[in-house]
PDB file of C-alpha atoms in Angstrom:
ATOM      1  CA  UNK A 287     -16.801  10.646  34.115  1.00 63.00           C
ATOM      2  CA  UNK A 288     -19.634   8.316  35.053  1.00 76.00           C
ATOM      3  CA  UNK A 289     -18.863   5.445  32.713  1.00 81.00           C
ATOM      4  CA  UNK A 290     -18.250   1.774  33.484  1.00 86.00           C
ATOM      5  CA  UNK A 291     -15.924   0.025  31.062  1.00 90.00           C
ATOM      6  CA  UNK A 292     -16.919  -3.451  29.923  1.00 89.00           C
ATOM      7  CA  UNK A 293     -14.494  -4.965  27.456  1.00 91.00           C
ATOM      8  CA  UNK A 294     -16.240  -8.320  27.794  1.00 90.00           C
ATOM      9  CA  UNK A 295     -18.961  -6.893  25.574  1.00 88.00           C
ATOM     10  CA  UNK A 296     -16.476  -6.739  22.686  1.00 93.00           C
ATOM     11  CA  UNK A 297     -16.587  -9.971  20.706  1.00 93.00           C
ATOM     12  CA  UNK A 298     -13.297 -10.742  18.989  1.00 95.00           C
ATOM     13  CA  UNK A 299     -14.791 -13.123  16.418  1.00 96.00           C
ATOM     14  CA  UNK A 300     -16.213 -10.476  14.024  1.00 96.00           C
ATOM     15  CA  UNK A 301     -13.152  -8.265  14.516  1.00 97.00           C
ATOM     16  CA  UNK A 302     -10.792 -11.095  13.599  1.00 96.00           C
ATOM     17  CA  UNK A 303     -12.977 -11.866  10.585  1.00 97.00           C
ATOM     18  CA  UNK A 304     -12.655  -8.215   9.564  1.00 97.00           C
ATOM     19  CA  UNK A 305      -8.907  -8.317  10.204  1.00 97.00           C
ATOM     20  CA  UNK A 306      -8.604 -11.202   7.762  1.00 97.00           C
ATOM     21  CA  UNK A 307     -10.326  -9.114   5.074  1.00 97.00           C
ATOM     22  CA  UNK A 308      -8.021  -6.173   5.843  1.00 97.00           C
ATOM     23  CA  UNK A 309      -4.970  -8.417   5.532  1.00 97.00           C
ATOM     24  CA  UNK A 310      -6.242  -9.856   2.234  1.00 97.00           C
ATOM     25  CA  UNK A 311      -6.655  -6.338   0.857  1.00 97.00           C
ATOM     26  CA  UNK A 312      -3.218  -5.347   2.135  1.00 97.00           C
ATOM     27  CA  UNK A 313      -1.350  -8.353   0.737  1.00 97.00           C
ATOM     28  CA  UNK A 314      -3.009  -8.112  -2.676  1.00 97.00           C
ATOM     29  CA  UNK A 315      -2.435  -4.349  -2.852  1.00 97.00           C
ATOM     30  CA  UNK A 316       1.235  -4.846  -1.915  1.00 97.00           C
ATOM     31  CA  UNK A 317       1.714  -7.415  -4.667  1.00 97.00           C
ATOM     32  CA  UNK A 318       0.369  -4.875  -7.154  1.00 97.00           C
ATOM     33  CA  UNK A 319       2.379  -2.046  -5.642  1.00 96.00           C
ATOM     34  CA  UNK A 320       5.698  -3.880  -5.460  1.00 96.00           C
ATOM     35  CA  UNK A 321       5.543  -5.521  -8.886  1.00 95.00           C
ATOM     36  CA  UNK A 322       3.894  -2.848 -11.010  1.00 97.00           C
ATOM     37  CA  UNK A 323       5.408   0.032  -9.055  1.00 96.00           C
ATOM     38  CA  UNK A 324       8.797  -0.882 -10.508  1.00 96.00           C
ATOM     39  CA  UNK A 325       7.430  -0.895 -14.052  1.00 96.00           C
ATOM     40  CA  UNK A 326       5.751   2.433 -13.405  1.00 97.00           C
ATOM     41  CA  UNK A 327       9.059   3.861 -12.169  1.00 96.00           C
ATOM     42  CA  UNK A 328      10.747   2.832 -15.426  1.00 95.00           C
ATOM     43  CA  UNK A 329       7.971   4.486 -17.432  1.00 96.00           C
ATOM     44  CA  UNK A 330       8.206   7.797 -15.585  1.00 95.00           C
ATOM     45  CA  UNK A 331      11.969   7.737 -16.203  1.00 94.00           C
ATOM     46  CA  UNK A 332      11.515   7.242 -19.946  1.00 92.00           C
ATOM     47  CA  UNK A 333      13.551   9.667 -22.091  1.00 90.00           C
ATOM     48  CA  UNK A 334      10.461  10.123 -24.281  1.00 92.00           C
ATOM     49  CA  UNK A 335       8.151  12.848 -23.002  1.00 91.00           C
ATOM     50  CA  UNK A 336       5.036  11.369 -24.633  1.00 94.00           C
ATOM     51  CA  UNK A 337       5.640   8.126 -22.726  1.00 92.00           C
ATOM     52  CA  UNK A 338       6.739   9.770 -19.492  1.00 94.00           C
ATOM     53  CA  UNK A 339       4.090  12.482 -19.094  1.00 96.00           C
ATOM     54  CA  UNK A 340       0.872  10.427 -18.702  1.00 96.00           C
ATOM     55  CA  UNK A 341       2.456   8.154 -16.122  1.00 96.00           C
ATOM     56  CA  UNK A 342       3.862  11.108 -14.209  1.00 96.00           C
ATOM     57  CA  UNK A 343       0.336  12.551 -14.106  1.00 96.00           C
ATOM     58  CA  UNK A 344      -0.931   9.184 -12.856  1.00 95.00           C
ATOM     59  CA  UNK A 345       1.607   9.208 -10.010  1.00 95.00           C
ATOM     60  CA  UNK A 346       0.884  12.810  -9.073  1.00 95.00           C
ATOM     61  CA  UNK A 347      -2.866  12.203  -9.076  1.00 95.00           C
ATOM     62  CA  UNK A 348      -2.619   9.372  -6.566  1.00 95.00           C
ATOM     63  CA  UNK A 349      -0.013  11.171  -4.460  1.00 93.00           C
ATOM     64  CA  UNK A 350      -1.893  14.472  -4.340  1.00 94.00           C
ATOM     65  CA  UNK A 351      -5.482  13.361  -3.721  1.00 95.00           C
ATOM     66  CA  UNK A 352      -6.908  11.801  -0.531  1.00 95.00           C
ATOM     67  CA  UNK A 353      -7.056   8.004  -0.536  1.00 94.00           C
ATOM     68  CA  UNK A 354     -10.695   8.094   0.543  1.00 94.00           C
ATOM     69  CA  UNK A 355     -11.596  10.141  -2.553  1.00 95.00           C
ATOM     70  CA  UNK A 356      -9.749   7.637  -4.756  1.00 95.00           C
ATOM     71  CA  UNK A 357     -11.624   4.709  -3.183  1.00 95.00           C
ATOM     72  CA  UNK A 358     -15.042   6.334  -3.539  1.00 95.00           C
ATOM     73  CA  UNK A 359     -14.279   7.418  -7.120  1.00 94.00           C
ATOM     74  CA  UNK A 360     -13.184   3.946  -8.184  1.00 93.00           C
ATOM     75  CA  UNK A 361     -16.146   2.274  -6.495  1.00 93.00           C
ATOM     76  CA  UNK A 362     -18.813   4.549  -7.905  1.00 92.00           C
ATOM     77  CA  UNK A 363     -17.410   6.189 -11.028  1.00 92.00           C
ATOM     78  CA  UNK A 364     -15.575   3.317 -12.723  1.00 89.00           C
ATOM     79  CA  UNK A 365     -18.754   1.194 -13.095  1.00 90.00           C
ATOM     80  CA  UNK A 366     -20.702   4.198 -14.419  1.00 91.00           C
ATOM     81  CA  UNK A 367     -18.046   5.434 -16.844  1.00 90.00           C
ATOM     82  CA  UNK A 368     -16.608   2.160 -18.124  1.00 88.00           C
ATOM     83  CA  UNK A 369     -19.476  -0.283 -17.509  1.00 88.00           C
ATOM     84  CA  UNK A 370     -17.129  -2.452 -15.420  1.00 83.00           C
ATOM     85  CA  UNK A 371     -18.692  -4.189 -12.443  1.00 85.00           C
ATOM     86  CA  UNK A 372     -16.393  -6.063 -10.081  1.00 87.00           C
ATOM     87  CA  UNK A 373     -16.953  -7.525  -6.635  1.00 91.00           C
ATOM     88  CA  UNK A 374     -16.247  -5.164  -3.694  1.00 91.00           C
ATOM     89  CA  UNK A 375     -13.034  -6.908  -2.594  1.00 93.00           C
ATOM     90  CA  UNK A 376     -11.562  -6.663  -6.105  1.00 93.00           C
ATOM     91  CA  UNK A 377     -12.503  -2.995  -6.285  1.00 94.00           C
ATOM     92  CA  UNK A 378     -10.885  -2.429  -2.903  1.00 94.00           C
ATOM     93  CA  UNK A 379      -7.687  -4.153  -4.015  1.00 96.00           C
ATOM     94  CA  UNK A 380      -7.680  -2.079  -7.204  1.00 95.00           C
ATOM     95  CA  UNK A 381      -8.095   1.206  -5.335  1.00 95.00           C
ATOM     96  CA  UNK A 382      -5.445   0.449  -2.714  1.00 97.00           C
ATOM     97  CA  UNK A 383      -3.097  -1.167  -5.235  1.00 97.00           C
ATOM     98  CA  UNK A 384      -3.138   1.824  -7.596  1.00 96.00           C
ATOM     99  CA  UNK A 385      -2.471   4.150  -4.678  1.00 97.00           C
ATOM    100  CA  UNK A 386       0.455   2.034  -3.525  1.00 97.00           C
ATOM    101  CA  UNK A 387       1.838   1.780  -7.074  1.00 97.00           C
ATOM    102  CA  UNK A 388       2.207   5.546  -7.217  1.00 96.00           C
ATOM    103  CA  UNK A 389       4.097   5.795  -3.928  1.00 96.00           C
ATOM    104  CA  UNK A 390       6.261   2.745  -4.619  1.00 97.00           C
ATOM    105  CA  UNK A 391       7.135   4.092  -8.066  1.00 97.00           C
ATOM    106  CA  UNK A 392       8.726   7.125  -6.431  1.00 94.00           C
ATOM    107  CA  UNK A 393      10.681   4.893  -4.042  1.00 95.00           C
ATOM    108  CA  UNK A 394      11.902   2.747  -6.934  1.00 96.00           C
ATOM    109  CA  UNK A 395      12.789   5.806  -9.026  1.00 94.00           C
ATOM    110  CA  UNK A 396      15.121   7.124  -6.355  1.00 92.00           C
ATOM    111  CA  UNK A 397      16.744   3.691  -5.975  1.00 93.00           C
ATOM    112  CA  UNK A 398      17.125   3.204  -9.725  1.00 94.00           C
ATOM    113  CA  UNK A 399      18.887   6.540 -10.015  1.00 92.00           C
ATOM    114  CA  UNK A 400      21.279   5.385  -7.273  1.00 90.00           C
ATOM    115  CA  UNK A 401      22.308   2.191  -9.102  1.00 90.00           C
ATOM    116  CA  UNK A 402      26.060   2.531  -9.786  1.00 89.00           C
ATOM    117  CA  UNK A 403      26.752   3.256 -13.439  1.00 90.00           C
ATOM    118  CA  UNK A 404      29.635   0.788 -13.303  1.00 92.00           C
ATOM    119  CA  UNK A 405      27.195  -2.084 -12.774  1.00 90.00           C
ATOM    120  CA  UNK A 406      25.178  -1.094 -15.830  1.00 89.00           C
ATOM    121  CA  UNK A 407      28.352  -0.671 -17.889  1.00 89.00           C
ATOM    122  CA  UNK A 408      29.430  -4.154 -16.791  1.00 91.00           C
ATOM    123  CA  UNK A 409      26.110  -5.543 -18.007  1.00 89.00           C
ATOM    124  CA  UNK A 410      26.593  -3.867 -21.367  1.00 89.00           C
ATOM    125  CA  UNK A 411      30.122  -5.271 -21.585  1.00 91.00           C
ATOM    126  CA  UNK A 412      28.742  -8.755 -20.910  1.00 89.00           C
ATOM    127  CA  UNK A 413      26.331  -8.358 -23.814  1.00 90.00           C
ATOM    128  CA  UNK A 414      23.143  -8.222 -21.754  1.00 89.00           C
ATOM    129  CA  UNK A 415      20.087  -6.819 -23.492  1.00 91.00           C
ATOM    130  CA  UNK A 416      18.268  -3.813 -21.933  1.00 89.00           C
ATOM    131  CA  UNK A 417      15.595  -6.166 -20.526  1.00 92.00           C
ATOM    132  CA  UNK A 418      18.243  -8.471 -19.068  1.00 93.00           C
ATOM    133  CA  UNK A 419      20.031  -5.503 -17.483  1.00 92.00           C
ATOM    134  CA  UNK A 420      16.756  -4.385 -15.904  1.00 92.00           C
ATOM    135  CA  UNK A 421      15.914  -7.859 -14.577  1.00 92.00           C
ATOM    136  CA  UNK A 422      19.377  -8.936 -13.424  1.00 91.00           C
ATOM    137  CA  UNK A 423      21.087  -5.676 -12.427  1.00 92.00           C
ATOM    138  CA  UNK A 424      18.744  -2.735 -11.951  1.00 93.00           C
ATOM    139  CA  UNK A 425      15.743  -4.435 -10.321  1.00 94.00           C
ATOM    140  CA  UNK A 426      17.641  -6.481  -7.670  1.00 93.00           C
ATOM    141  CA  UNK A 427      19.772  -3.484  -6.671  1.00 91.00           C
ATOM    142  CA  UNK A 428      16.857  -1.040  -6.623  1.00 93.00           C
ATOM    143  CA  UNK A 429      14.611  -3.479  -4.772  1.00 93.00           C
ATOM    144  CA  UNK A 430      17.128  -4.041  -1.976  1.00 90.00           C
ATOM    145  CA  UNK A 431      17.618  -0.300  -1.553  1.00 90.00           C
ATOM    146  CA  UNK A 432      13.853   0.299  -1.571  1.00 93.00           C
ATOM    147  CA  UNK A 433      12.842  -2.392   0.938  1.00 93.00           C
ATOM    148  CA  UNK A 434      12.527  -0.066   3.978  1.00 92.00           C
ATOM    149  CA  UNK A 435      10.339   2.378   2.042  1.00 94.00           C
ATOM    150  CA  UNK A 436       8.307  -0.432   0.465  1.00 95.00           C
ATOM    151  CA  UNK A 437       7.616  -1.901   3.906  1.00 94.00           C
ATOM    152  CA  UNK A 438       6.642   1.504   5.257  1.00 95.00           C
ATOM    153  CA  UNK A 439       4.312   2.109   2.317  1.00 96.00           C
ATOM    154  CA  UNK A 440       2.883  -1.376   2.771  1.00 96.00           C
ATOM    155  CA  UNK A 441       1.963  -0.811   6.409  1.00 96.00           C
ATOM    156  CA  UNK A 442       0.483   2.583   5.514  1.00 96.00           C
ATOM    157  CA  UNK A 443      -1.783   0.802   3.036  1.00 97.00           C
ATOM    158  CA  UNK A 444      -2.816  -1.623   5.789  1.00 97.00           C
ATOM    159  CA  UNK A 445      -3.860   1.370   7.882  1.00 96.00           C
ATOM    160  CA  UNK A 446      -5.555   3.080   4.939  1.00 96.00           C
ATOM    161  CA  UNK A 447      -7.492  -0.105   4.193  1.00 96.00           C
ATOM    162  CA  UNK A 448      -9.777   1.034   7.023  1.00 96.00           C
ATOM    163  CA  UNK A 449     -11.171   3.568   4.544  1.00 96.00           C
ATOM    164  CA  UNK A 450     -12.881   0.837   2.506  1.00 96.00           C
ATOM    165  CA  UNK A 451     -15.412   0.543   5.339  1.00 95.00           C
ATOM    166  CA  UNK A 452     -17.082   3.601   3.819  1.00 93.00           C
ATOM    167  CA  UNK A 453     -18.045   1.524   0.762  1.00 92.00           C
ATOM    168  CA  UNK A 454     -19.324  -1.346   2.937  1.00 88.00           C
ATOM    169  CA  UNK A 455     -16.428  -3.776   2.579  1.00 94.00           C
ATOM    170  CA  UNK A 456     -16.511  -5.814   5.776  1.00 95.00           C
ATOM    171  CA  UNK A 457     -12.970  -5.156   6.902  1.00 96.00           C
ATOM    172  CA  UNK A 458     -11.757  -4.617  10.461  1.00 97.00           C
ATOM    173  CA  UNK A 459     -13.052  -1.043  10.656  1.00 97.00           C
ATOM    174  CA  UNK A 460     -16.443  -1.981   9.232  1.00 96.00           C
ATOM    175  CA  UNK A 461     -16.821  -4.827  11.708  1.00 97.00           C
ATOM    176  CA  UNK A 462     -15.774  -2.494  14.520  1.00 97.00           C
ATOM    177  CA  UNK A 463     -18.414   0.074  13.561  1.00 96.00           C
ATOM    178  CA  UNK A 464     -21.089  -2.623  13.367  1.00 96.00           C
ATOM    179  CA  UNK A 465     -20.087  -4.087  16.726  1.00 96.00           C
ATOM    180  CA  UNK A 466     -20.027  -0.665  18.389  1.00 95.00           C
ATOM    181  CA  UNK A 467     -23.555  -0.004  17.116  1.00 94.00           C
ATOM    182  CA  UNK A 468     -24.854  -3.376  18.294  1.00 94.00           C
ATOM    183  CA  UNK A 469     -23.286  -3.287  21.767  1.00 92.00           C
ATOM    184  CA  UNK A 470     -23.490   0.473  22.449  1.00 91.00           C
ATOM    185  CA  UNK A 471     -19.844   0.180  23.515  1.00 92.00           C
ATOM    186  CA  UNK A 472     -17.936   2.411  21.071  1.00 94.00           C
ATOM    187  CA  UNK A 473     -15.114   3.233  23.491  1.00 94.00           C
ATOM    188  CA  UNK A 474     -14.251  -0.385  24.204  1.00 94.00           C
ATOM    189  CA  UNK A 475     -14.832  -1.521  20.614  1.00 96.00           C
ATOM    190  CA  UNK A 476     -12.723   1.113  18.904  1.00 96.00           C
ATOM    191  CA  UNK A 477     -10.017   0.758  21.545  1.00 96.00           C
ATOM    192  CA  UNK A 478      -9.743  -2.935  20.681  1.00 97.00           C
ATOM    193  CA  UNK A 479      -9.803  -2.113  16.956  1.00 97.00           C
ATOM    194  CA  UNK A 480      -6.977   0.395  17.436  1.00 97.00           C
ATOM    195  CA  UNK A 481      -4.948  -2.142  19.411  1.00 97.00           C
ATOM    196  CA  UNK A 482      -5.369  -4.715  16.624  1.00 97.00           C
ATOM    197  CA  UNK A 483      -4.118  -2.237  14.022  1.00 97.00           C
ATOM    198  CA  UNK A 484      -1.212  -1.398  16.350  1.00 97.00           C
ATOM    199  CA  UNK A 485      -0.372  -5.069  16.941  1.00 97.00           C
ATOM    200  CA  UNK A 486      -0.041  -5.651  13.195  1.00 96.00           C
ATOM    201  CA  UNK A 487       1.728  -2.382  12.343  1.00 96.00           C
ATOM    202  CA  UNK A 488       4.221  -2.108  15.188  1.00 96.00           C
ATOM    203  CA  UNK A 489       6.372  -5.172  14.358  1.00 95.00           C
ATOM    204  CA  UNK A 490       6.704  -3.993  10.753  1.00 93.00           C
ATOM    205  CA  UNK A 491       7.827  -0.527  11.862  1.00 93.00           C
ATOM    206  CA  UNK A 492      10.460  -2.185  14.054  1.00 94.00           C
ATOM    207  CA  UNK A 493      11.705  -4.235  11.095  1.00 92.00           C
ATOM    208  CA  UNK A 494      11.929  -1.053   9.010  1.00 90.00           C
ATOM    209  CA  UNK A 495      13.960   0.627  11.752  1.00 89.00           C
ATOM    210  CA  UNK A 496      16.295  -2.375  11.956  1.00 90.00           C
ATOM    211  CA  UNK A 497      16.835  -2.363   8.196  1.00 85.00           C
ATOM    212  CA  UNK A 498      17.539   1.357   8.216  1.00 83.00           C
ATOM    213  CA  UNK A 499      20.113   0.967  10.982  1.00 85.00           C
ATOM    214  CA  UNK A 500      21.817  -1.900   9.163  1.00 84.00           C
ATOM    215  CA  UNK A 501      21.890   0.138   5.982  1.00 76.00           C
ATOM    216  CA  UNK A 502      23.474   3.089   7.743  1.00 76.00           C
ATOM    217  CA  UNK A 503      26.129   0.794   9.207  1.00 75.00           C
ATOM    218  CA  UNK A 504      26.918  -0.619   5.784  1.00 69.00           C
ATOM    219  CA  UNK A 505      27.185   2.849   4.283  1.00 63.00           C
ATOM    220  CA  UNK A 506      29.434   4.112   7.073  1.00 59.00           C
TER     221      UNK A 506
END
């Protein structure tokens, strides 16, 4: 291969600027996913079919369609159908947040089902209302059990945030594509972009592994 590598041609400034946008999208989407994912889990566990069914369809839609299709649909169809025009970053957060809500809801649902019945019975005996039992018994227990999955889903959303480059949000991937075009150095540019994604994702995956090992030790 007659190719001379030149990583000096890759400017880190625009890539770090794009990384900041990617992190903003990721953090905001995770806030939506962690908070509203729990509420969504409660709704899909409702004993009333009319309440449960639409939210189950919502979860299945986001779990069974590609994230890139969801992003493009929200960016282009929502303004046309509902006459709602938001700035690109907000639209990106909305698309990623709704996707994460669906996956986190499933993680919460499994954890809620694993909450010991004795704890709920104790809450009833203490005279706690259903809302108080959810806030003080079910949510803390389910959240702790779900943390490894929530972290994994969160880092997946960070990686999927690269898809917003297709709708011209200037995230890390968008800046990488622009830089590769300007410098005619796609190999070096996308290698650096990949390493940046790895540098952010890898520590989180190690934390998830540590939490899983600790959990297994506690169980055994």
